[in-house]
Short mmCIF file of C-alpha atoms in Angstrom, two decimals:
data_model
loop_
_atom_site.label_atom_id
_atom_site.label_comp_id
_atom_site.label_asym_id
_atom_site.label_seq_id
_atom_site.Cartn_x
_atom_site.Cartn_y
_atom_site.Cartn_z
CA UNK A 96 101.79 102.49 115.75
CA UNK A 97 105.09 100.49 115.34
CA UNK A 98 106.53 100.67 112.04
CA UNK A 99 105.72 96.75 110.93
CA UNK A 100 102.17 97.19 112.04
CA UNK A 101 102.06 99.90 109.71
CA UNK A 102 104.07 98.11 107.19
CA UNK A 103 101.42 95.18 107.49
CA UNK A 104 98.24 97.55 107.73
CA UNK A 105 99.43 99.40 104.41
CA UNK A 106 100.21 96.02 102.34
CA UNK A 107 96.50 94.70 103.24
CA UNK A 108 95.08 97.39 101.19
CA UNK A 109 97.41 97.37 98.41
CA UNK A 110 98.13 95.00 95.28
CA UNK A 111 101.75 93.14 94.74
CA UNK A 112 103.09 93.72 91.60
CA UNK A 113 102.88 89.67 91.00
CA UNK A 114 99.08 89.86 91.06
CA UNK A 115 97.61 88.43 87.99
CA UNK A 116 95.62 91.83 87.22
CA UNK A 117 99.34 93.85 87.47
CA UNK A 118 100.73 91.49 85.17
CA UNK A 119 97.97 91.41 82.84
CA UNK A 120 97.47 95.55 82.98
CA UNK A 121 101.88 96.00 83.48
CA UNK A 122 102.75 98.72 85.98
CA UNK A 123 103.77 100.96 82.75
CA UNK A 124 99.92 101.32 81.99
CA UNK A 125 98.74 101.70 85.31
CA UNK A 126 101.61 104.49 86.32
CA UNK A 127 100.64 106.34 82.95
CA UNK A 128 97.13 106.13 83.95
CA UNK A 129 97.53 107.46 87.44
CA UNK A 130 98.94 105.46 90.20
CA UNK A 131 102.13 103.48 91.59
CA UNK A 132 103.34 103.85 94.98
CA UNK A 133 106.74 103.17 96.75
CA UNK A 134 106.43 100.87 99.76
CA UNK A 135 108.46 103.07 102.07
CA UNK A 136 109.09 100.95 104.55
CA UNK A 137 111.71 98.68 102.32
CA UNK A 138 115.05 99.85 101.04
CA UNK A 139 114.86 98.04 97.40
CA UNK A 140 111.72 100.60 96.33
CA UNK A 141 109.42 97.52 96.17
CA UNK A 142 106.22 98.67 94.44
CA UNK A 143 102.34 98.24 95.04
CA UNK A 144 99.46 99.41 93.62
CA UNK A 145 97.24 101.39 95.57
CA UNK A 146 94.49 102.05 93.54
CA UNK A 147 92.44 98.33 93.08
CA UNK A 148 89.15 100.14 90.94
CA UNK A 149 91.84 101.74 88.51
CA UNK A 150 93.42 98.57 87.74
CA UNK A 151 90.47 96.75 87.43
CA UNK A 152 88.79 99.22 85.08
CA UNK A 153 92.39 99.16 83.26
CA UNK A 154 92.43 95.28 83.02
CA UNK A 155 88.52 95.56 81.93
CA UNK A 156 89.42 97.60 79.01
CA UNK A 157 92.39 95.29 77.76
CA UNK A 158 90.28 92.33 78.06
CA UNK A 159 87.47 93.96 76.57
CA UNK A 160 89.94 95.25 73.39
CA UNK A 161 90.94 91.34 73.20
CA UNK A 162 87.26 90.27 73.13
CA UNK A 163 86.86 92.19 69.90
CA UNK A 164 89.75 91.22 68.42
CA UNK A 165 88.30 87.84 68.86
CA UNK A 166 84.89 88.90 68.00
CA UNK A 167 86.36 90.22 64.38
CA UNK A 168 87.83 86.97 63.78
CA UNK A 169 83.85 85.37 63.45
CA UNK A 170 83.45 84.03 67.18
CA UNK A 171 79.72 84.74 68.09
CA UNK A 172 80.55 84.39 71.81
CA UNK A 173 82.82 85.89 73.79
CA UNK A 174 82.01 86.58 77.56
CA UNK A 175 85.40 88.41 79.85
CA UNK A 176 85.54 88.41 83.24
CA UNK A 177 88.22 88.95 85.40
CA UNK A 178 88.02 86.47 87.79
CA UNK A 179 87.54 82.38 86.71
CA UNK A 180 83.15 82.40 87.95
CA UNK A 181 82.97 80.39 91.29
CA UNK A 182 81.25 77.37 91.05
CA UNK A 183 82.32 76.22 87.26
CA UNK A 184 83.61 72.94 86.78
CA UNK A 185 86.02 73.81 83.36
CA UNK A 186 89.10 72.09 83.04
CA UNK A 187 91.59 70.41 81.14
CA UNK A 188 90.50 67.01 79.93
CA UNK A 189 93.05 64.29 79.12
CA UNK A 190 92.95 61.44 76.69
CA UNK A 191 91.77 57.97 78.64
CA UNK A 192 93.12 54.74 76.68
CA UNK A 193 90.59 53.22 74.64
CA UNK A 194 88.71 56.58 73.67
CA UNK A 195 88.87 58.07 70.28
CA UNK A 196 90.78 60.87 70.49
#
């Protein structure tokens, strides 16, 4: 297998470190909880994260820890998921002229 279709193969299974859940988690947590990896195929030690169910259970926790902060402050409902549900129409309303505000 050439080296590129490797390369290509490897990256299709693995998370970039700009992914929302590797920002959220940070690589520090996820590399003291188990796993980073070194794409070897480029010289600048770009990194990826190989294991997707760690960092999901990792970005479940820290969403879960924020939901009771929130929870303590007297909110009776608070629902986390990790990804925005399919299908829901939320989204930023803006002020029309001639509407209260």
């Amino acid at each position: 297998m050439h080296n590129a279709t490797q390369h290509c193969s490897l990256l299709k299974t693995h998370i970039a470190p700009h992914d929302k859940r590797v920002q959220f988690v940070g690589l520090k947590a996820y590399a003291d909880a188990g796993g980073v990896i070194r794409d070897l195929f480029t010289g600048d030690g770009g990194v990826h994260v190989a294991d997707v169910l760690l960092l999901e259970r990792l970005a479940h926790a820290k969403l879960e820890r924020e939901a009771d902060r929130v929870r303590e402050e007297g909110w009776k409902w608070v629902e986390i998921s990790l990804d925005y549900p399919a299908g829901t129409e939320f989204g930023r309303v803006y002020p029309r002229e001639g509407h209260c505000r």
